[in-house]
CSV table of C-alpha atoms and ligand atoms in Angstrom, one decimal:
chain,number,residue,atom,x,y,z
A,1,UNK,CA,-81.8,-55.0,-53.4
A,2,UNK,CA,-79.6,-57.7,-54.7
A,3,UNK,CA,-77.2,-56.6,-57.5
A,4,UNK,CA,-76.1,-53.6,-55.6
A,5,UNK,CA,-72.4,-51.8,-56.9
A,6,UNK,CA,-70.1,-49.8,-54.7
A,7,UNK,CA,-66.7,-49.0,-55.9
A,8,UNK,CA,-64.0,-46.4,-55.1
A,9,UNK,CA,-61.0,-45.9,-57.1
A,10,UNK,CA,-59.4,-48.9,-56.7
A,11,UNK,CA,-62.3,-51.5,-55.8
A,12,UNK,CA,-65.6,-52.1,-57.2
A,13,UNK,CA,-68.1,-54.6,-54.8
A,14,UNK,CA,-71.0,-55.8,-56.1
A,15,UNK,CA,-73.6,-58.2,-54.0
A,16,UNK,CA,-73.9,-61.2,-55.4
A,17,UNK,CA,-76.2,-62.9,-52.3
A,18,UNK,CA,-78.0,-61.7,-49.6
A,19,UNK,CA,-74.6,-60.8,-47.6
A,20,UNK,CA,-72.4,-61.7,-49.5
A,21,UNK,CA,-70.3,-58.9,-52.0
A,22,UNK,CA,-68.0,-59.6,-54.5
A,23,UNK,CA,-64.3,-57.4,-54.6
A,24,UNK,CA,-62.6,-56.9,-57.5
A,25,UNK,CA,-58.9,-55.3,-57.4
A,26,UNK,CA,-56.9,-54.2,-60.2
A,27,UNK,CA,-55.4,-57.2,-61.6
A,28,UNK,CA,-58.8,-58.8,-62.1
A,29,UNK,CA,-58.2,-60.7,-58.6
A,30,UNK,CA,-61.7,-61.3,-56.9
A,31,UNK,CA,-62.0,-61.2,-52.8
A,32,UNK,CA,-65.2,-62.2,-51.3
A,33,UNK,CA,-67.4,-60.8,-47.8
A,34,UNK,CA,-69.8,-62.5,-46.2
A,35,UNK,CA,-71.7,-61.1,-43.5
A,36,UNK,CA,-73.3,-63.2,-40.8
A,37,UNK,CA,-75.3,-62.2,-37.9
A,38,UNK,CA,-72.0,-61.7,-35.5
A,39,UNK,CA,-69.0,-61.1,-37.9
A,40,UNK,CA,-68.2,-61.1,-41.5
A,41,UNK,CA,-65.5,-63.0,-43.0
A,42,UNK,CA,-63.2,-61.2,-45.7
A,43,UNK,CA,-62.1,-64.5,-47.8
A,44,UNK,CA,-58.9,-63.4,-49.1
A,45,UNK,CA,-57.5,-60.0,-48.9
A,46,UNK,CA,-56.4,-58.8,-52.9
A,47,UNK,CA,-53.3,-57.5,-53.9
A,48,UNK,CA,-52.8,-54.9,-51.8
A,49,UNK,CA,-52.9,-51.6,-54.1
A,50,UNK,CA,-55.3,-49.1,-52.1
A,51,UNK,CA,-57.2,-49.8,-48.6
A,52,UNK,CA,-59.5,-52.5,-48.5
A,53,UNK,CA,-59.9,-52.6,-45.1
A,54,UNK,CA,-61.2,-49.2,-45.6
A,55,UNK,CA,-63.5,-50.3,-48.6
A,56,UNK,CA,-64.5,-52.8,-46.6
A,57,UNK,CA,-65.8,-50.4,-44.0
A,58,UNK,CA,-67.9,-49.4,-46.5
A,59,UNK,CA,-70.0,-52.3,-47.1
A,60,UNK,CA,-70.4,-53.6,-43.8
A,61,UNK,CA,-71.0,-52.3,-39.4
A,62,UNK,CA,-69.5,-56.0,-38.5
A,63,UNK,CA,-66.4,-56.9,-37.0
A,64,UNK,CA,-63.8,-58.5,-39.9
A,65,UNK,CA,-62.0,-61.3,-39.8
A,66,UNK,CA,-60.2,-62.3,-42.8
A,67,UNK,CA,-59.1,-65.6,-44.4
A,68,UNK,CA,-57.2,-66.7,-47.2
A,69,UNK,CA,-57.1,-69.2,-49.4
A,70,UNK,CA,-53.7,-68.9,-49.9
A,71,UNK,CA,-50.3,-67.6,-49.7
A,72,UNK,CA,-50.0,-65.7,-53.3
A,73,UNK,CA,-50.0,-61.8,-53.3
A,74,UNK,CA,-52.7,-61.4,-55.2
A,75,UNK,CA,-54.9,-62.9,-52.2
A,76,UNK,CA,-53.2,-61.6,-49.2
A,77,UNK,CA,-52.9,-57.6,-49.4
A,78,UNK,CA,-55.5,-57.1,-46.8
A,79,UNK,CA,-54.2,-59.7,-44.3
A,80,UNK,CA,-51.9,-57.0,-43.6
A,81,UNK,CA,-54.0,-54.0,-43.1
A,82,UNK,CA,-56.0,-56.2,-40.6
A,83,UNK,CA,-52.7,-57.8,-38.6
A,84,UNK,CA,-54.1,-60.9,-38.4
A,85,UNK,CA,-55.4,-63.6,-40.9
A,86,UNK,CA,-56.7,-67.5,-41.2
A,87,UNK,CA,-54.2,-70.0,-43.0
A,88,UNK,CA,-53.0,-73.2,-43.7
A,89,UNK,CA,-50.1,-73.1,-42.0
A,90,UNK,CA,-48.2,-75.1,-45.3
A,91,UNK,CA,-48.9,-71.5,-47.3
A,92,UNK,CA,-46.8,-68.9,-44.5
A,93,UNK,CA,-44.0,-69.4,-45.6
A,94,UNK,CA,-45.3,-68.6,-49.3
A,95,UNK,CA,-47.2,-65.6,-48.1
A,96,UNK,CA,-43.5,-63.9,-46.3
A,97,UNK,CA,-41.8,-65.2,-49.6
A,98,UNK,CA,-40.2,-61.9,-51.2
A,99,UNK,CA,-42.0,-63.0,-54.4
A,100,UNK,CA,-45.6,-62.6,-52.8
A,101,UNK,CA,-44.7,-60.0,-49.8
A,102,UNK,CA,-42.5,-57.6,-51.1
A,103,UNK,CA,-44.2,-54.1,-51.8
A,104,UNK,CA,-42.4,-53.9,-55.6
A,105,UNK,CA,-44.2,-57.0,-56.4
A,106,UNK,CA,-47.7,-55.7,-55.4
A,107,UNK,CA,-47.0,-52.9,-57.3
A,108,UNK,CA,-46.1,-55.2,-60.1
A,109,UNK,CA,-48.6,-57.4,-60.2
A,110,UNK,CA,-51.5,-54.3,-59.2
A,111,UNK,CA,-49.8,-52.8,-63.1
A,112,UNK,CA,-49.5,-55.9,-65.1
A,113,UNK,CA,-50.9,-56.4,-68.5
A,114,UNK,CA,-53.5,-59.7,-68.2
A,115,UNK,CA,-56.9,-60.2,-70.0
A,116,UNK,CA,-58.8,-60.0,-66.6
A,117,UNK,CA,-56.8,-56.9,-65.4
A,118,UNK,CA,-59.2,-53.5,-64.8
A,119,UNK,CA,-56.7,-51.2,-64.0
A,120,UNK,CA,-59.4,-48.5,-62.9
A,121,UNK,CA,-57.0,-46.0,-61.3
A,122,UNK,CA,-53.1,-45.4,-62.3
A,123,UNK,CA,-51.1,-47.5,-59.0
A,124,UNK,CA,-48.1,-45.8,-57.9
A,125,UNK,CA,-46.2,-47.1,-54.6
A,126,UNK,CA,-48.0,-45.1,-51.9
A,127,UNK,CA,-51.1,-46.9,-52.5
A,128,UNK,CA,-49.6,-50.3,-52.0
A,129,UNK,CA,-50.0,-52.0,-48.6
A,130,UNK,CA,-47.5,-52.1,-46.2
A,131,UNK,CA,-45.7,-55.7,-45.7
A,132,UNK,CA,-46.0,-56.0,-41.6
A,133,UNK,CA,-45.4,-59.2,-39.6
A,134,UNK,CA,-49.6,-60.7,-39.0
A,135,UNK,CA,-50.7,-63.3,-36.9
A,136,UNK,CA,-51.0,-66.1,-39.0
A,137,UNK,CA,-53.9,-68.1,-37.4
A,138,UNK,CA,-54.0,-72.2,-38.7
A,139,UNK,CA,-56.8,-73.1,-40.3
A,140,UNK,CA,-57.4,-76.8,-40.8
A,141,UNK,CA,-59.4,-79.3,-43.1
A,142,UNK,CA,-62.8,-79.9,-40.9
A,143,UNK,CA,-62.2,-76.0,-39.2
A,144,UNK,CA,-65.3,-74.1,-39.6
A,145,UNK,CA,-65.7,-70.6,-39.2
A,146,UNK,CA,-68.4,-69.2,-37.2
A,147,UNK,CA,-70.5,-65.9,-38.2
A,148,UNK,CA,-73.0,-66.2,-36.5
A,149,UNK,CA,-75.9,-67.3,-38.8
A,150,UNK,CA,-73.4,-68.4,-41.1
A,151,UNK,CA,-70.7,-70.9,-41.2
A,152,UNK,CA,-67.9,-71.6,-43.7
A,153,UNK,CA,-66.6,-75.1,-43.6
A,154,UNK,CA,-62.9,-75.7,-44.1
A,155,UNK,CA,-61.6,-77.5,-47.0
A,156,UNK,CA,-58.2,-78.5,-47.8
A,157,UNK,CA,-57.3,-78.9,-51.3
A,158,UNK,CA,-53.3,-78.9,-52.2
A,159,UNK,CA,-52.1,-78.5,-55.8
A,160,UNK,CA,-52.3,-74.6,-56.7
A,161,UNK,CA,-50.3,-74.4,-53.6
A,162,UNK,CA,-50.1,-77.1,-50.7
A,163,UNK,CA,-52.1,-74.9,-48.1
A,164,UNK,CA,-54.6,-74.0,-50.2
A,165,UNK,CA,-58.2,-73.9,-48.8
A,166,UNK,CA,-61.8,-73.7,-50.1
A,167,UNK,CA,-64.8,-72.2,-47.8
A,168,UNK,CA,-68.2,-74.5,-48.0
A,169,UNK,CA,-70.9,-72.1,-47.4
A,170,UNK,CA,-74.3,-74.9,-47.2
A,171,UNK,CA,-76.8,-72.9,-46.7
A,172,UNK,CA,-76.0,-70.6,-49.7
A,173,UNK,CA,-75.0,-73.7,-51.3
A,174,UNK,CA,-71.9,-71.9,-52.4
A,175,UNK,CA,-67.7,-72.7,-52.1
A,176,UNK,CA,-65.6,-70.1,-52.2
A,177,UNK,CA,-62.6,-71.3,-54.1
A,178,UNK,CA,-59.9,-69.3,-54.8
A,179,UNK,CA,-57.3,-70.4,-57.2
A,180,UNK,CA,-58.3,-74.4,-56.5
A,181,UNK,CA,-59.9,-75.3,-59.6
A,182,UNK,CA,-60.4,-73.2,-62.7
A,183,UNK,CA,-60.1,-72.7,-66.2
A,184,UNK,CA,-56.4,-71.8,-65.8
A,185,UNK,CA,-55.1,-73.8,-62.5
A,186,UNK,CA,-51.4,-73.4,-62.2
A,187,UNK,CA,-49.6,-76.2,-60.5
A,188,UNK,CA,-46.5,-75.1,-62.5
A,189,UNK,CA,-45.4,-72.7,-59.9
A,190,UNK,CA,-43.2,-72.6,-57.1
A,191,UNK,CA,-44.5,-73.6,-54.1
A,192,UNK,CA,-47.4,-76.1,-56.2
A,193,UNK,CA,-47.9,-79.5,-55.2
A,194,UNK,CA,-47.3,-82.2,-57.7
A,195,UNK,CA,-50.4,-83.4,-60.3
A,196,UNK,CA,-50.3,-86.8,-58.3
A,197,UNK,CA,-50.9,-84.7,-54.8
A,198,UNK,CA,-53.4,-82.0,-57.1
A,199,UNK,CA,-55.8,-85.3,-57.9
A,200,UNK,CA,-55.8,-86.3,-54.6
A,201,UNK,CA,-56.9,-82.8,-53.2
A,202,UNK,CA,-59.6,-82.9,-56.2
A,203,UNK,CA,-60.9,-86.2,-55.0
A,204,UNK,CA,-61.2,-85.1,-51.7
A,205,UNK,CA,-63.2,-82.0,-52.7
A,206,UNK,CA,-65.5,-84.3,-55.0
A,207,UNK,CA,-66.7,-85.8,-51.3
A,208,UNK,CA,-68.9,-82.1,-51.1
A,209,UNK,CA,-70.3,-82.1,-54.3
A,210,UNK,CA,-73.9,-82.8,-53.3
A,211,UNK,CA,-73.2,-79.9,-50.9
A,212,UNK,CA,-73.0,-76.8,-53.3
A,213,UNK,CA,-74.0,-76.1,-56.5
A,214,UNK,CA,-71.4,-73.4,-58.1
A,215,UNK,CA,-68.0,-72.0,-57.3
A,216,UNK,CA,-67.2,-68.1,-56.9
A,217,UNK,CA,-63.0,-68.2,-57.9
A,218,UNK,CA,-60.6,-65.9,-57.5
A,219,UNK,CA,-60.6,-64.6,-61.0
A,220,UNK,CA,-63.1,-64.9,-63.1
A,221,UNK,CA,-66.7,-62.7,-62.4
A,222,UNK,CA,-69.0,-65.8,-63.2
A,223,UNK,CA,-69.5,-68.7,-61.0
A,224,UNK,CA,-68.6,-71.9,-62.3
A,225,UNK,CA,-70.5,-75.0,-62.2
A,226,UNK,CA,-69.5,-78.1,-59.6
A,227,UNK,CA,-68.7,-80.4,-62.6
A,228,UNK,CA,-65.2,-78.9,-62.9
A,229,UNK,CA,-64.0,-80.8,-60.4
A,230,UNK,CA,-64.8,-83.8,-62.3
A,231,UNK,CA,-63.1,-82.4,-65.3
A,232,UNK,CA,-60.0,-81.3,-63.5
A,233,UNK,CA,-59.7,-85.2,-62.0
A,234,UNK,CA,-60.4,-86.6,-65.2
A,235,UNK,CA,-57.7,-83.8,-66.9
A,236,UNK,CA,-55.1,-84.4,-63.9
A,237,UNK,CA,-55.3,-88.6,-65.1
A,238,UNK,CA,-54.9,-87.7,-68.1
A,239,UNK,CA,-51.4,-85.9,-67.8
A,240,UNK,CA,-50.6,-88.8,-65.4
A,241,UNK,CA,-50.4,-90.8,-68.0
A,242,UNK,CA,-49.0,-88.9,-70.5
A,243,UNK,CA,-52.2,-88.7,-72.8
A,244,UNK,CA,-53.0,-84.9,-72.4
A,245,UNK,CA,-52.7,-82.4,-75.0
A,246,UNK,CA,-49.5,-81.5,-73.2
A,247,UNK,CA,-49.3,-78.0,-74.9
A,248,UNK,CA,-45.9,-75.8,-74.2
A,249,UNK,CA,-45.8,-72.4,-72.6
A,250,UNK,CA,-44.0,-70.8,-69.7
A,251,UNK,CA,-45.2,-70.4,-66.3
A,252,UNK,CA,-44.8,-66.6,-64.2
A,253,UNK,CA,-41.9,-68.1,-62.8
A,254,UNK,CA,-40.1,-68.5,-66.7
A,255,UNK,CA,-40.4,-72.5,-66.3
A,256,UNK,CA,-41.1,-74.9,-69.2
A,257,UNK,CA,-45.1,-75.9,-68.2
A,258,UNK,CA,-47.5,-78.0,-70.3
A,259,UNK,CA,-51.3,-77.3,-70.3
A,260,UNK,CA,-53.4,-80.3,-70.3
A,261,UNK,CA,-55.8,-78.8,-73.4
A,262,UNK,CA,-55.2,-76.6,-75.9
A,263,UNK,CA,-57.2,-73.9,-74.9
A,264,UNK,CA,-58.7,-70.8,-76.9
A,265,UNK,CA,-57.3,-67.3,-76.6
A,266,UNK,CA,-59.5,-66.5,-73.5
A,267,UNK,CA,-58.0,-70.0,-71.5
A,268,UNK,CA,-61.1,-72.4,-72.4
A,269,UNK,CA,-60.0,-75.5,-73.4
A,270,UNK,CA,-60.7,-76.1,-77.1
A,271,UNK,CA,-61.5,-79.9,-76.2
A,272,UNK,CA,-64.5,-78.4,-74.7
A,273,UNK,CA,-64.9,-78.5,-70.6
A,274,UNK,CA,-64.5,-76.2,-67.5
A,275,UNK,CA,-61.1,-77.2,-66.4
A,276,UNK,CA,-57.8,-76.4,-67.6
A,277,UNK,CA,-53.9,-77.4,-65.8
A,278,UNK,CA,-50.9,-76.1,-66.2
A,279,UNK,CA,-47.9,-78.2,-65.2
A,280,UNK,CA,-44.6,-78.9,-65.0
A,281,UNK,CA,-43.1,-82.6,-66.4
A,282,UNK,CA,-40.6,-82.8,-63.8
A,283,UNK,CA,-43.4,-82.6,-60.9
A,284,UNK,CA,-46.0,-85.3,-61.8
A,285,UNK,CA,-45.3,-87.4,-58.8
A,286,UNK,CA,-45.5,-87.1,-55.1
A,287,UNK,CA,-41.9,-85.6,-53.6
A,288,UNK,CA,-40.6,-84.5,-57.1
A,289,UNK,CA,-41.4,-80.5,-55.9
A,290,UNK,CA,-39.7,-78.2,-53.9
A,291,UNK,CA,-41.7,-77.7,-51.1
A,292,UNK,CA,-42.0,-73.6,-50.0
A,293,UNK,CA,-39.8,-74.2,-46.9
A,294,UNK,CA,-36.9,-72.8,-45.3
A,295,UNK,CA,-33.6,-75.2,-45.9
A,296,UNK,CA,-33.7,-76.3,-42.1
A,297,UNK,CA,-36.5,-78.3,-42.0
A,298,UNK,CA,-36.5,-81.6,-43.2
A,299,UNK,CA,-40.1,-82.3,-44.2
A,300,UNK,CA,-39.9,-86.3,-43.2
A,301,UNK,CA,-43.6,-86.8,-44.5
B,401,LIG,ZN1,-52.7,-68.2,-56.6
């Protein structure tokens, strides 16, 4: 029976396809398993307070592997439970970044106040994950990722951060996307791509819109239609040329950002619209951002 719930203290799981459950942690961050005939793929791994992998075990016999759709904590918990995860190899040195691996933070972030957190169980340090070195394994634009009787198809989109990836599931008719493109996408961050490099991504991910239908983020319960991505491009012009509602607040890091609409207490934009940016003025265009590496590589390209 579709629709079916199974939650522990920490996680609650609810199938939202045939095979495919839906995670939600305690700050509201959504992780997605898909079971194919061979393997399941866990697409992104939470924050990290409690055992996943142990939900996990749970809701599915297969073998796991587990993938992320990038580097920030609230995605990568499990990668460390398993040892080993998929990831675009521009987002490691994000995920190893003592903002998003060190255990204090989890906890942090697993505790905070936000509108979508559930906070279902008190989180004290012994549930967090242990930080351990993983084998980081690249994934690509164009990779796909074999279950069996399901693949996942490999999408590169920079701008929330420059490794982040989207999973094409065609069959299902279904992306996975993470923290791509949503009603609150934050390029304001450290370790975001500029709005110039965010537009391109967004035009590259237009190229699959005949190929799914809706969108399963990584906060946020409800799908979302295709048509944000149209929105977003049509937002991220918009701050390009400094016609956007340009609307103050302050990023997680404590920068000055801008969102491109004014947006309603719960983040829609009051212009009406799926899509929503938050930016930063002084990273508009390509090579104005401080790319998340250490200081001894040049980046020449
Ligand atoms: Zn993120």
């Amino acid at each position: 029976m579709l629709g079916k719930m199974v939650q522990n203290r920490f996680f609650e799981a609810v199938e939202v396809r045939k095979g495919i459950w839906q995670i939600l942690g305690q700050g509201g961050e959504l992780c997605y398993l898909a079971e194919g005939s061979e393997r399941a793929v866990l697409v992104d791994g939470l924050t990290g307070a409690g055992s996943l992998k142990a939900f996990v075990q749970e809701l599915t016999k297969l073998p796991v592997v587990v993938v992320l759709t990038h580097g920030h904590l609230d995605h990568t918990g499990a990668a460390f439970e398993y040892g080993s995860c998929g990831i675009h190899p521009d987002d490691i040195p994000l995920m190893y970044h003592p903002f998003h691996s060190e255990e204090s933070q989890r906890l942090w972030f697993a505790t905070m106040d936000t509108p979508l957190a559930t906070h279902r169980t008190e989180v004290t340090m012994d549930d967090i994950v242990r930080t351990v070195p993983v084998v980081t394994n690249p994934l690509y634009d164009g990779d796909v990722i074999s279950l069996g009787d399901r693949e996942l198809e490999v999408i590169h989109v920079p701008g929330h951060t420059y490794g982040t990836l989207v999973f094409l599931d065609r069959k299902e008719r279904i992306l996975f996307s993470g923290d791509a493109c949503n009603i609150n996408t934050l390029l304001g961050l450290y370790g975001s791509t500029s709005a110039e490099e965010y537009l391109d991504g967004l035009q590259h991910l237009k190229a699959y819109e005949s190929a799914y239908d809706v969108m399963y983020g990584g906060h946020g319960r409800e799908t979302v239609d295709r048509s944000i991505v149209d929105d977003a491009i049509a937002m991220c012009g918009r701050i390009l040329a400094g016609t956007d509602d340009a609307e103050p607040a302050v990023s997680m890091d404590g920068e000055q950002v801008f969102y491109g609409a004014r947006h309603l207490p719960d983040y829609r934009p009051a212009c009406g619209g799926l899509a929503n940016i938050q930016y930063r003025r002084d990273q508009l265009v390509r090579g104005s951002t401080v790319r998340p590496l250490p200081e001894w590589i040049l980046k020449k390209n």
